[in-house]
mmCIF file of C-alpha atoms in Angstrom:
data_model
loop_
_atom_site.group_PDB
_atom_site.id
_atom_site.type_symbol
_atom_site.label_atom_id
_atom_site.label_comp_id
_atom_site.label_asym_id
_atom_site.label_seq_id
_atom_site.Cartn_x
_atom_site.Cartn_y
_atom_site.Cartn_z
ATOM 1 C CA MET M 1 21.200 -19.785 -52.401
ATOM 2 C CA ASP M 2 23.400 -21.091 -49.013
ATOM 3 C CA ASN M 3 19.694 -21.233 -47.672
ATOM 4 C CA LEU M 4 18.930 -23.229 -50.297
ATOM 5 C CA ILE M 5 21.813 -25.907 -49.575
ATOM 6 C CA TYR M 6 20.728 -25.330 -45.832
ATOM 7 C CA PHE M 7 17.354 -27.128 -46.694
ATOM 8 C CA LEU M 8 19.060 -29.556 -48.853
ATOM 9 C CA ILE M 9 21.454 -30.578 -46.543
ATOM 10 C CA GLU M 10 18.640 -31.083 -43.793
ATOM 11 C CA LEU M 11 16.132 -32.988 -46.649
ATOM 12 C CA LEU M 12 18.995 -35.355 -47.926
ATOM 13 C CA ARG M 13 21.012 -35.858 -45.000
ATOM 14 C CA ASP M 14 20.099 -39.505 -44.216
ATOM 15 C CA ARG M 15 20.573 -42.675 -46.766
ATOM 16 C CA SER M 16 19.822 -44.426 -43.479
ATOM 17 C CA VAL M 17 16.567 -43.829 -40.712
ATOM 18 C CA GLU M 18 16.042 -46.052 -37.638
ATOM 19 C CA LEU M 19 12.402 -45.610 -36.464
ATOM 20 C CA PRO M 20 10.787 -46.830 -33.148
ATOM 21 C CA ASP M 21 8.061 -49.114 -34.738
ATOM 22 C CA LYS M 22 7.712 -52.466 -33.233
ATOM 23 C CA THR M 23 5.255 -53.465 -35.569
ATOM 24 C CA GLY M 24 6.770 -52.089 -39.044
ATOM 25 C CA GLY M 25 3.669 -49.803 -40.094
ATOM 26 C CA ASN M 26 5.726 -46.888 -39.643
ATOM 27 C CA ALA M 27 9.028 -47.989 -41.845
ATOM 28 C CA ARG M 28 6.379 -49.274 -44.541
ATOM 29 C CA ALA M 29 4.393 -46.012 -44.979
ATOM 30 C CA LEU M 30 8.020 -44.111 -44.881
ATOM 31 C CA VAL M 31 9.351 -46.499 -48.267
ATOM 32 C CA ALA M 32 5.673 -46.384 -49.720
ATOM 33 C CA GLN M 33 5.869 -42.387 -49.338
ATOM 34 C CA GLN M 34 9.587 -41.922 -51.018
ATOM 35 C CA THR M 35 7.999 -42.211 -54.628
ATOM 36 C CA VAL M 36 5.484 -39.392 -53.975
ATOM 37 C CA LEU M 37 8.236 -37.457 -52.221
ATOM 38 C CA TYR M 38 10.592 -37.614 -54.963
ATOM 39 C CA ASP M 39 7.913 -36.408 -57.701
ATOM 40 C CA GLU M 40 7.412 -33.643 -55.487
ATOM 41 C CA LEU M 41 10.724 -32.683 -54.990
ATOM 42 C CA ARG M 42 11.088 -32.677 -59.054
ATOM 43 C CA SER M 43 8.019 -30.807 -59.286
ATOM 44 C CA LEU M 44 9.151 -28.475 -56.849
ATOM 45 C CA PHE M 45 12.237 -26.764 -59.170
ATOM 46 C CA GLN M 46 9.878 -26.859 -62.460
ATOM 47 C CA ASP M 47 9.109 -23.994 -62.353
ATOM 48 C CA VAL M 48 10.665 -21.368 -59.434
ATOM 49 C CA PRO M 49 9.619 -18.122 -59.141
ATOM 50 C CA PHE M 50 11.266 -15.173 -58.307
ATOM 51 C CA GLN M 51 10.568 -11.476 -57.578
ATOM 52 C CA THR M 52 12.963 -8.657 -57.588
ATOM 53 C CA GLU M 53 12.123 -4.712 -57.953
ATOM 54 C CA ASN M 54 12.061 -4.644 -61.502
ATOM 55 C CA ALA M 55 10.608 -8.080 -62.404
ATOM 56 C CA SER M 56 9.021 -11.264 -61.364
ATOM 57 C CA GLY M 57 7.951 -14.691 -62.860
ATOM 58 C CA SER M 58 9.070 -18.317 -62.600
ATOM 59 C CA ALA M 59 12.328 -19.930 -63.998
ATOM 60 C CA SER M 60 12.174 -23.730 -65.390
ATOM 61 C CA ILE M 61 14.580 -25.980 -64.588
ATOM 62 C CA SER M 62 17.397 -26.829 -66.661
ATOM 63 C CA ASP M 63 17.620 -29.568 -69.012
ATOM 64 C CA LEU M 64 20.657 -30.919 -66.992
ATOM 65 C CA ALA M 65 18.928 -30.878 -63.526
ATOM 66 C CA ASP M 66 16.039 -32.013 -65.036
ATOM 67 C CA LYS M 67 17.885 -35.085 -66.335
ATOM 68 C CA VAL M 68 19.638 -35.942 -62.774
ATOM 69 C CA LEU M 69 16.408 -35.389 -60.877
ATOM 70 C CA ARG M 70 14.553 -38.049 -63.620
ATOM 71 C CA GLU M 71 17.248 -40.294 -63.445
ATOM 72 C CA CYS M 72 17.469 -40.452 -59.246
ATOM 73 C CA ARG M 73 14.021 -40.915 -59.894
ATOM 74 C CA ALA M 74 14.204 -44.382 -62.083
ATOM 75 C CA LEU M 75 16.984 -45.218 -59.774
ATOM 76 C CA LEU M 76 14.261 -45.515 -57.208
ATOM 77 C CA ASP M 77 12.106 -47.333 -58.816
ATOM 78 C CA ASN M 78 14.465 -50.166 -59.614
ATOM 79 C CA SER M 79 16.062 -49.897 -56.067
ATOM 80 C CA PRO M 80 13.309 -48.860 -53.681
ATOM 81 C CA ALA M 81 14.371 -48.227 -50.125
ATOM 82 C CA LEU M 82 14.360 -51.493 -48.454
ATOM 83 C CA PHE M 83 13.381 -51.825 -43.943
ATOM 84 C CA VAL M 84 14.542 -54.107 -41.729
ATOM 85 C CA GLN M 85 12.481 -55.349 -38.705
ATOM 86 C CA SER M 86 13.832 -55.654 -35.055
ATOM 87 C CA ARG M 87 11.990 -56.296 -31.640
ATOM 88 C CA ASP M 88 11.495 -52.867 -31.131
ATOM 89 C CA LYS M 89 12.922 -50.792 -34.198
ATOM 90 C CA SER M 90 12.792 -50.347 -38.088
ATOM 91 C CA ILE M 91 15.859 -49.286 -40.145
ATOM 92 C CA VAL M 92 15.094 -47.973 -43.503
ATOM 93 C CA SER M 93 17.628 -47.149 -46.037
ATOM 94 C CA GLY M 94 18.598 -47.435 -49.543
ATOM 95 C CA ILE M 95 20.909 -46.249 -52.240
ATOM 96 C CA LEU M 96 19.568 -42.731 -52.879
ATOM 97 C CA PRO M 97 19.029 -40.445 -49.209
ATOM 98 C CA ILE M 98 15.412 -41.018 -47.334
ATOM 99 C CA LEU M 99 13.223 -38.153 -47.509
ATOM 100 C CA ARG M 100 10.635 -36.825 -44.995
ATOM 101 C CA ASP M 101 7.411 -34.926 -45.342
ATOM 102 C CA ASP M 102 8.394 -32.223 -42.437
ATOM 103 C CA ASP M 103 11.575 -31.371 -44.272
ATOM 104 C CA MET M 104 9.689 -31.137 -48.041
ATOM 105 C CA GLN M 105 7.068 -28.860 -46.316
ATOM 106 C CA GLN M 106 10.076 -26.528 -45.259
ATOM 107 C CA LEU M 107 11.781 -26.879 -48.669
ATOM 108 C CA ARG M 108 8.362 -26.151 -50.141
ATOM 109 C CA SER M 109 7.877 -23.096 -48.248
ATOM 110 C CA PHE M 110 11.251 -21.768 -49.043
ATOM 111 C CA ILE M 111 10.863 -22.022 -52.686
ATOM 112 C CA LYS M 112 7.203 -20.900 -53.289
ATOM 113 C CA VAL M 113 7.099 -17.875 -50.878
ATOM 114 C CA SER M 114 10.183 -16.525 -49.558
ATOM 115 C CA ILE M 115 11.143 -15.508 -53.081
ATOM 116 C CA ALA M 116 11.465 -11.459 -52.146
ATOM 117 C CA GLY M 117 14.401 -10.502 -53.779
ATOM 118 C CA ARG M 118 15.395 -13.857 -55.651
ATOM 119 C CA SER M 119 16.428 -13.213 -59.421
ATOM 120 C CA ALA M 120 15.284 -15.042 -62.359
ATOM 121 C CA GLU M 121 19.386 -16.331 -62.746
ATOM 122 C CA GLN M 122 19.267 -17.542 -59.079
ATOM 123 C CA ALA M 123 15.418 -19.315 -59.540
ATOM 124 C CA LYS M 124 17.307 -20.812 -62.661
ATOM 125 C CA GLN M 125 20.472 -22.412 -60.589
ATOM 126 C CA PHE M 126 18.417 -23.881 -57.717
ATOM 127 C CA GLY M 127 17.688 -26.982 -60.049
ATOM 128 C CA ILE M 128 21.285 -27.420 -60.511
ATOM 129 C CA VAL M 129 21.660 -27.049 -56.877
ATOM 130 C CA ALA M 130 19.199 -30.125 -56.399
ATOM 131 C CA ALA M 131 20.790 -32.057 -58.425
ATOM 132 C CA ALA M 132 24.101 -31.434 -56.915
ATOM 133 C CA ALA M 133 22.866 -32.056 -53.366
ATOM 134 C CA LEU M 134 21.602 -35.780 -55.041
ATOM 135 C CA ILE M 135 24.663 -36.399 -56.667
ATOM 136 C CA VAL M 136 26.918 -35.998 -53.359
ATOM 137 C CA GLU M 137 24.326 -37.451 -50.761
ATOM 138 C CA SER M 138 23.768 -40.669 -53.061
ATOM 139 C CA ASN M 139 25.431 -43.715 -52.492
ATOM 140 C CA ASP M 140 29.118 -44.120 -53.476
ATOM 141 C CA SER M 141 27.489 -47.205 -55.635
ATOM 142 C CA ILE M 142 25.236 -45.229 -57.964
ATOM 143 C CA LYS M 143 27.679 -41.012 -57.990
ATOM 144 C CA GLY M 144 30.189 -42.280 -59.994
ATOM 145 C CA PRO M 145 27.343 -43.509 -62.703
ATOM 146 C CA LEU M 146 25.296 -40.463 -62.162
ATOM 147 C CA ILE M 147 28.231 -38.393 -62.723
ATOM 148 C CA ASP M 148 29.158 -40.300 -66.144
ATOM 149 C CA SER M 149 25.919 -40.345 -67.623
ATOM 150 C CA GLN M 150 25.870 -36.549 -67.839
ATOM 151 C CA GLU M 151 27.142 -34.467 -70.747
ATOM 152 C CA LEU M 152 29.142 -31.773 -68.319
ATOM 153 C CA ILE M 153 30.030 -29.458 -71.190
ATOM 154 C CA GLY M 154 28.594 -25.901 -71.282
ATOM 155 C CA ARG M 155 27.516 -23.562 -68.913
ATOM 156 C CA ASP M 156 25.149 -25.691 -66.864
ATOM 157 C CA GLY M 157 27.392 -29.069 -66.823
ATOM 158 C CA LEU M 158 30.220 -26.076 -65.027
ATOM 159 C CA SER M 159 27.344 -25.257 -62.551
ATOM 160 C CA LEU M 160 26.642 -28.251 -61.881
ATOM 161 C CA ILE M 161 30.467 -29.659 -60.883
ATOM 162 C CA ILE M 162 30.410 -25.574 -59.217
ATOM 163 C CA GLN M 163 27.678 -26.642 -57.056
ATOM 164 C CA ILE M 164 28.742 -30.108 -56.399
ATOM 165 C CA GLY M 165 31.751 -28.633 -55.097
ATOM 166 C CA ILE M 166 30.027 -25.797 -53.097
ATOM 167 C CA TYR M 167 27.594 -28.473 -51.431
ATOM 168 C CA ASN M 168 30.350 -31.015 -50.078
ATOM 169 C CA ALA M 169 31.709 -27.577 -48.498
ATOM 170 C CA HIS M 170 28.842 -26.595 -47.121
ATOM 171 C CA LYS M 171 28.517 -30.117 -45.480
ATOM 172 C CA ILE M 172 31.419 -30.589 -44.390
ATOM 173 C CA GLU M 173 31.538 -27.166 -42.578
ATOM 174 C CA GLN M 174 28.353 -28.177 -41.338
ATOM 175 C CA ALA M 175 29.989 -31.605 -40.306
ATOM 176 C CA LYS M 176 32.153 -29.242 -38.214
ATOM 177 C CA GLU M 177 29.949 -27.108 -36.790
ATOM 178 C CA PRO M 178 29.495 -29.425 -33.658
ATOM 179 C CA GLU M 179 33.059 -29.431 -32.918
ATOM 180 C CA ARG M 180 33.227 -25.758 -33.456
ATOM 181 C CA ALA M 181 29.972 -24.893 -30.986
ATOM 182 C CA ALA M 182 31.649 -27.720 -28.358
ATOM 183 C CA SER M 183 34.987 -25.810 -28.501
ATOM 184 C CA VAL M 184 33.066 -22.599 -28.524
ATOM 185 C CA SER M 185 30.575 -23.766 -25.719
ATOM 186 C CA ASN M 186 33.341 -25.094 -23.673
ATOM 187 C CA GLU M 187 35.232 -21.148 -23.925
ATOM 188 C CA ILE M 188 31.677 -19.745 -22.964
ATOM 189 C CA ALA M 189 31.095 -22.352 -20.342
ATOM 190 C CA ALA M 190 35.147 -21.165 -18.634
ATOM 191 C CA LEU M 191 34.364 -17.655 -19.529
ATOM 192 C CA THR M 192 31.166 -17.487 -17.749
ATOM 193 C CA ALA M 193 32.606 -20.001 -14.540
ATOM 194 C CA SER M 194 35.031 -16.899 -14.907
ATOM 195 C CA LEU M 195 32.505 -14.300 -14.887
ATOM 196 C CA GLN M 196 30.410 -15.574 -11.896
ATOM 197 C CA ASN M 197 33.130 -16.075 -9.507
ATOM 198 C CA TYR M 198 34.222 -12.317 -10.649
ATOM 199 C CA ARG M 199 30.462 -11.540 -10.194
ATOM 200 C CA ALA M 200 30.442 -13.400 -6.771
ATOM 201 C CA GLU M 201 33.040 -11.692 -5.519
ATOM 202 C CA PHE M 202 32.027 -8.249 -6.636
ATOM 203 C CA GLU M 203 28.744 -9.590 -4.873
ATOM 204 C CA LYS M 204 30.510 -9.971 -1.649
ATOM 205 C CA GLU M 205 32.422 -6.740 -1.478
ATOM 206 C CA ARG M 206 29.453 -5.001 -2.311
ATOM 207 C CA ALA M 207 27.507 -6.641 0.737
ATOM 208 C CA ASP M 208 29.804 -5.968 2.587
ATOM 209 C CA GLN M 209 30.328 -2.228 1.601
ATOM 210 C CA ARG M 210 26.348 -2.226 1.905
ATOM 211 C CA GLY M 211 26.618 -3.699 5.353
ATOM 212 C CA GLN M 212 29.032 -1.266 6.386
ATOM 213 C CA LEU M 213 26.789 1.681 4.418
ATOM 214 C CA ASP M 214 23.776 0.358 6.151
ATOM 215 C CA VAL M 215 25.513 0.328 9.703
ATOM 216 C CA LEU M 216 26.612 4.458 9.090
ATOM 217 C CA SER M 217 23.228 4.860 7.720
ATOM 218 C CA ALA M 218 21.586 3.407 10.566
ATOM 219 C CA ALA M 219 23.825 5.110 13.335
ATOM 220 C CA GLY M 220 23.437 8.181 11.344
ATOM 221 C CA VAL M 221 20.100 7.704 11.771
ATOM 222 C CA ASP M 222 19.820 7.184 15.005
ATOM 223 C CA ILE M 223 22.339 10.553 15.623
ATOM 224 C CA ASP M 224 19.607 12.847 13.936
ATOM 225 C CA GLU M 225 17.158 11.103 15.764
ATOM 226 C CA LYS M 226 18.918 11.476 19.480
ATOM 227 C CA SER M 227 19.668 14.766 18.407
ATOM 228 C CA GLN M 228 16.078 15.865 17.457
ATOM 229 C CA GLN M 229 15.109 13.845 20.841
ATOM 230 C CA ALA M 230 17.792 16.051 23.274
ATOM 231 C CA VAL M 231 17.007 19.026 20.502
ATOM 232 C CA ALA M 232 13.281 18.627 21.537
ATOM 233 C CA ALA M 233 13.780 17.917 25.010
ATOM 234 C CA LEU M 234 15.845 21.073 25.639
ATOM 235 C CA ALA M 235 13.541 22.839 23.965
ATOM 236 C CA GLY M 236 10.329 21.283 25.999
ATOM 237 C CA PHE M 237 12.361 22.028 29.030
ATOM 238 C CA GLN M 238 12.992 25.559 28.814
ATOM 239 C CA ASN M 239 9.448 25.666 27.827
ATOM 240 C CA ASP M 240 8.744 23.797 30.622
ATOM 241 C CA LEU M 241 11.291 26.684 32.867
ATOM 242 C CA LEU M 242 9.649 29.297 31.287
ATOM 243 C CA ASN M 243 6.123 28.549 32.076
ATOM 244 C CA HIS M 244 7.398 27.921 35.333
ATOM 245 C CA GLU M 245 8.951 31.434 35.940
ATOM 246 C CA ASN M 246 5.495 32.863 34.475
ATOM 247 C CA ALA M 247 3.613 30.434 36.943
ATOM 248 C CA ILE M 248 5.775 31.651 39.574
ATOM 249 C CA ARG M 249 5.660 35.759 38.852
ATOM 250 C CA GLU M 250 1.991 35.688 38.499
ATOM 251 C CA GLU M 251 1.677 33.175 41.475
ATOM 252 C CA TRP M 252 3.961 35.942 43.530
ATOM 253 C CA LYS M 253 1.480 39.037 41.909
ATOM 254 C CA LEU M 254 -1.407 37.435 42.937
ATOM 255 C CA ASP M 255 -0.215 35.808 45.865
ATOM 256 C CA ARG M 256 -2.274 38.461 48.590
ATOM 257 C CA ALA M 257 -5.220 38.703 47.034
ATOM 258 C CA ARG M 258 -5.310 34.674 47.022
ATOM 259 C CA LEU M 259 -4.353 34.931 50.817
ATOM 260 C CA ASN M 260 -7.426 37.617 51.454
ATOM 261 C CA TRP M 261 -9.786 35.630 49.610
ATOM 262 C CA ASN M 262 -8.493 32.569 51.538
ATOM 263 C CA THR M 263 -9.177 34.379 54.883
ATOM 264 C CA ARG M 264 -12.272 35.462 53.641
ATOM 265 C CA TYR M 265 -13.401 31.919 52.724
ATOM 266 C CA LEU M 266 -12.864 30.923 56.894
ATOM 267 C CA GLU M 267 -14.587 34.102 57.766
ATOM 268 C CA ALA M 268 -17.873 33.148 55.819
ATOM 269 C CA ARG M 269 -17.428 29.556 56.753
ATOM 270 C CA ARG M 270 -17.368 30.622 60.150
ATOM 271 C CA GLY M 271 -20.165 33.100 59.802
ATOM 272 C CA PHE M 272 -21.624 29.948 57.666
ATOM 273 C CA GLN M 273 -21.870 27.846 60.968
ATOM 274 C CA ILE M 274 -22.583 30.386 63.319
ATOM 275 C CA GLY M 275 -25.842 30.920 61.423
ATOM 276 C CA CYS M 276 -26.522 27.351 61.101
ATOM 277 C CA VAL M 277 -25.963 27.304 64.925
ATOM 278 C CA ILE M 278 -28.577 30.505 65.301
ATOM 279 C CA LEU M 279 -30.960 28.907 62.756
ATOM 280 C CA PHE M 280 -30.950 25.482 64.289
ATOM 281 C CA ALA M 281 -31.231 27.025 67.879
ATOM 282 C CA PHE M 282 -33.779 29.087 66.821
ATOM 283 C CA LEU M 283 -36.501 26.941 65.269
ATOM 284 C CA ALA M 284 -35.559 24.633 68.149
ATOM 285 C CA VAL M 285 -36.665 27.213 70.841
ATOM 286 C CA THR M 286 -39.569 27.834 68.457
ATOM 287 C CA MET M 287 -40.744 24.189 68.628
ATOM 288 C CA ALA M 288 -40.099 24.091 72.148
ATOM 289 C CA VAL M 289 -42.371 27.062 72.885
ATOM 290 C CA ALA M 290 -44.903 25.748 70.573
ATOM 291 C CA TYR M 291 -44.693 22.311 72.729
ATOM 292 C CA LEU M 292 -44.682 23.820 76.055
ATOM 293 C CA PHE M 293 -46.679 26.623 75.931
ATOM 294 C CA GLY M 294 -49.001 25.979 73.024
ATOM 295 C CA PRO M 295 -52.220 24.477 74.602
ATOM 296 C CA ALA M 296 -52.212 27.266 77.641
ATOM 297 C CA ILE M 297 -52.255 29.874 74.996
ATOM 298 C CA VAL M 298 -55.227 28.107 72.852
ATOM 299 C CA ALA M 299 -56.946 27.696 76.200
ATOM 300 C CA SER M 300 -56.373 30.996 77.068
ATOM 301 C CA VAL M 301 -57.463 32.035 73.890
ATOM 302 C CA ASN M 302 -60.811 29.992 73.811
ATOM 303 C CA HIS M 303 -60.927 31.318 77.736
ATOM 304 C CA PHE M 304 -61.618 34.743 76.965
ATOM 305 C CA ASP M 305 -63.971 34.144 73.716
ATOM 306 C CA VAL M 306 -65.980 32.230 75.995
ATOM 307 C CA ALA M 307 -65.800 35.024 78.774
ATOM 308 C CA LEU M 308 -66.721 37.720 75.909
ATOM 309 C CA PHE M 309 -69.842 35.702 75.151
ATOM 310 C CA LEU M 310 -71.030 35.190 78.582
ATOM 311 C CA SER M 311 -70.618 38.640 79.327
ATOM 312 C CA GLY M 312 -73.003 39.639 76.790
ATOM 313 C CA GLY M 313 -71.013 42.976 75.534
ATOM 314 C CA SER M 314 -71.890 44.993 72.890
ATOM 315 C CA VAL M 315 -70.352 44.785 69.596
ATOM 316 C CA GLY M 316 -68.115 47.685 69.619
ATOM 317 C CA THR M 317 -66.946 46.104 72.925
ATOM 318 C CA ALA M 318 -66.370 42.797 70.932
ATOM 319 C CA ILE M 319 -64.580 44.530 68.315
ATOM 320 C CA ALA M 320 -62.136 46.246 70.475
ATOM 321 C CA HIS M 321 -61.311 42.967 72.561
ATOM 322 C CA GLN M 322 -60.714 41.389 69.021
ATOM 323 C CA PHE M 323 -58.515 44.423 68.148
ATOM 324 C CA SER M 324 -56.741 43.991 71.323
ATOM 325 C CA ARG M 325 -56.152 40.047 70.960
ATOM 326 C CA LEU M 326 -54.935 40.544 67.533
ATOM 327 C CA VAL M 327 -52.151 43.732 67.954
ATOM 328 C CA ILE M 328 -51.385 40.941 71.265
ATOM 329 C CA PHE M 329 -50.581 38.092 68.878
ATOM 330 C CA SER M 330 -49.643 39.621 65.562
ATOM 331 C CA VAL M 331 -46.720 41.960 67.332
ATOM 332 C CA PRO M 332 -44.643 38.533 68.977
ATOM 333 C CA ILE M 333 -45.255 36.955 65.417
ATOM 334 C CA LEU M 334 -44.018 39.714 63.557
ATOM 335 C CA VAL M 335 -40.953 40.238 65.726
ATOM 336 C CA TYR M 336 -40.747 36.551 65.056
ATOM 337 C CA LEU M 337 -40.490 36.391 62.040
ATOM 338 C CA TRP M 338 -38.562 39.598 61.168
ATOM 339 C CA MET M 339 -35.940 37.813 63.658
ATOM 340 C CA LEU M 340 -36.406 34.633 61.340
ATOM 341 C CA LYS M 341 -36.209 36.814 58.247
ATOM 342 C CA ALA M 342 -32.497 38.286 59.497
ATOM 343 C CA VAL M 343 -30.911 34.846 60.808
ATOM 344 C CA MET M 344 -31.611 33.786 56.821
ATOM 345 C CA ARG M 345 -30.293 36.598 55.699
ATOM 346 C CA TYR M 346 -27.471 36.320 57.248
ATOM 347 C CA PHE M 347 -27.117 32.483 56.695
ATOM 348 C CA MET M 348 -27.558 32.821 53.316
ATOM 349 C CA ARG M 349 -24.899 35.744 52.876
ATOM 350 C CA SER M 350 -22.380 33.564 54.850
ATOM 351 C CA MET M 351 -23.443 30.266 52.853
ATOM 352 C CA LEU M 352 -22.282 33.008 49.474
ATOM 353 C CA LEU M 353 -19.790 34.695 50.948
ATOM 354 C CA MET M 354 -18.035 31.667 51.345
ATOM 355 C CA ASP M 355 -19.224 29.728 48.053
ATOM 356 C CA ASP M 356 -17.704 32.529 46.187
ATOM 357 C CA ALA M 357 -14.636 33.286 48.053
ATOM 358 C CA ARG M 358 -13.462 29.574 47.587
ATOM 359 C CA GLN M 359 -14.464 30.494 43.382
ATOM 360 C CA ARG M 360 -12.182 32.799 43.391
ATOM 361 C CA GLU M 361 -10.009 30.787 45.173
ATOM 362 C CA THR M 362 -9.743 28.503 42.967
ATOM 363 C CA MET M 363 -9.735 30.605 39.561
ATOM 364 C CA LEU M 364 -6.684 31.701 41.336
ATOM 365 C CA ASP M 365 -5.610 28.184 41.316
ATOM 366 C CA THR M 366 -6.681 27.002 37.809
ATOM 367 C CA TYR M 367 -5.179 30.426 36.787
ATOM 368 C CA PHE M 368 -1.530 29.356 38.086
ATOM 369 C CA LEU M 369 -2.000 25.629 36.676
ATOM 370 C CA LEU M 370 -2.628 26.815 33.274
ATOM 371 C CA THR M 371 0.140 29.345 33.189
ATOM 372 C CA GLU M 372 2.483 26.588 34.282
ATOM 373 C CA LYS M 373 1.205 24.140 31.573
ATOM 374 C CA GLY M 374 2.011 26.848 28.687
ATOM 375 C CA ARG M 375 -1.897 27.061 28.621
ATOM 376 C CA ALA M 376 -2.487 30.578 29.821
ATOM 377 C CA ASP M 377 -0.743 34.240 28.649
ATOM 378 C CA GLU M 378 -0.990 37.778 29.331
ATOM 379 C CA ARG M 379 -4.083 37.836 26.943
ATOM 380 C CA ASP M 380 -6.069 35.870 29.840
ATOM 381 C CA ARG M 381 -5.230 38.353 32.295
ATOM 382 C CA PRO M 382 -7.962 40.486 32.265
ATOM 383 C CA LEU M 383 -10.318 37.378 32.064
ATOM 384 C CA ILE M 384 -8.859 36.337 35.436
ATOM 385 C CA LEU M 385 -9.069 39.606 37.100
ATOM 386 C CA TRP M 386 -12.461 40.313 35.579
ATOM 387 C CA ALA M 387 -13.439 37.256 37.508
ATOM 388 C CA LEU M 388 -11.945 37.777 40.517
ATOM 389 C CA PHE M 389 -12.645 41.509 41.056
ATOM 390 C CA ARG M 390 -16.434 41.404 40.344
ATOM 391 C CA GLN M 391 -19.007 42.483 42.586
ATOM 392 C CA THR M 392 -19.648 40.491 46.082
ATOM 393 C CA PRO M 393 -22.851 38.326 46.218
ATOM 394 C CA GLY M 394 -25.725 41.039 47.054
ATOM 395 C CA HIS M 395 -24.202 44.012 45.586
ATOM 396 C CA GLY M 396 -24.695 43.126 41.914
ATOM 397 C CA PRO M 397 -28.025 42.153 39.983
ATOM 398 C CA ASP M 398 -30.334 40.874 41.612
ATOM 399 C CA GLY M 399 -30.541 36.675 40.158
ATOM 400 C CA ILE M 400 -27.347 36.842 38.303
ATOM 401 C CA GLU M 401 -25.253 34.121 38.635
ATOM 402 C CA PRO M 402 -21.805 34.917 37.723
ATOM 403 C CA PRO M 403 -20.191 32.192 35.145
ATOM 404 C CA ASP M 404 -16.662 33.353 35.357
ATOM 405 C CA PHE M 405 -15.533 29.834 36.513
ATOM 406 C CA THR M 406 -16.690 28.115 33.420
ATOM 407 C CA GLU M 407 -15.699 30.413 31.555
ATOM 408 C CA VAL M 408 -12.012 30.091 32.496
ATOM 409 C CA ILE M 409 -12.113 26.593 32.043
ATOM 410 C CA ASN M 410 -13.397 27.326 28.577
ATOM 411 C CA ALA M 411 -11.077 29.941 27.756
ATOM 412 C CA GLY M 412 -8.059 27.504 29.017
ATOM 413 C CA PHE M 413 -9.492 24.868 26.473
ATOM 414 C CA ASN M 414 -9.889 27.459 23.592
ATOM 415 C CA ARG M 415 -5.876 28.175 23.838
ATOM 416 C CA ALA M 416 -4.935 24.567 24.101
ATOM 417 C CA LYS M 417 -7.202 23.452 21.045
ATOM 418 C CA ALA M 418 -5.881 27.200 18.800
ATOM 419 C CA PRO M 419 -2.363 25.551 17.938
ATOM 420 C CA LEU M 420 -3.509 22.229 16.831
ATOM 421 C CA GLN M 421 -6.024 24.159 14.538
ATOM 422 C CA GLY M 422 -3.563 26.490 13.188
#
């Protein structure tokens, strides 16, 4: 029932309405609409639907309520609403409340649609409430005659008097609602301001504490990073010391071999230089002899052939002379070739030994470097020793070049990649 009273208060709240209308068209339309809206108001309460768990249907309006609505409609015909036009607005007023269509539609929706839980007795009281609301909201000049013209006896009369009082109470309560709302709003505003002050102080303290925590956290992170860096630096320093120690130990163990191979390299280089000088001298002497004595030798051979031809000797004599000449010329040539071969072998041997000694010395230096950098350990020693003490050139299988230096480098790279892959 309270909801119905709320809708009726909204519908019947004004007996004078101000419209922003310069021409008066809206005001005329609103005045003409009042008769239609009052007829619709009366028809709404003729049959009020209800619905409960046990029954549903509609309740008709009581005779007393219908009489009040009919008299109000008759008063509207006798004293219709009027409007006054000013320069930029129109004012519509009357002895009865000025109804609006949107408020009427909301009331219709409430009465015809929101029926769940509404009993038949409540539906019948809707008309009494509407009649009481019209009496309260009408002009004082017709309020007394409206009440006096009714027979306020019986149950319906008592209900009308009670509903007039209830409607007045709701209206007064609603009139005080803005003041109460303003007071509550002021209290809420004061409380909100106080809460905002407390919140600002709390946020400030929290920001200060958070800043201090951030500083402490940053300091802790910095300390952790520095401690980790110190531990890593110490571990790296220890590892470098250990590698340096291993390199010194290996260098000390193999230093004598390195010196021997260095001496061997110097000797082989000296032999290579001597071989170069001998080979150059041999070739120079050969070219000088060929240049100086070549024409004389060729002339003597030709002279011998001409003398043999002019003497007319026998064939056997000619063969004997040719064989003798072959022996005379071939023996020096063979001796010359043998000496050239010996010089070339000495030259090649010195060059190979020099290169071999340099390779072995380079392998040792590479092994020392890998050991110092931590790239080699005891498992690499057999490979190094096998490469160092392999057979010297000329004493192993022919045509095999030892790739031991490359194997040492590859082994070092494989050892370096092994921790990354692991």
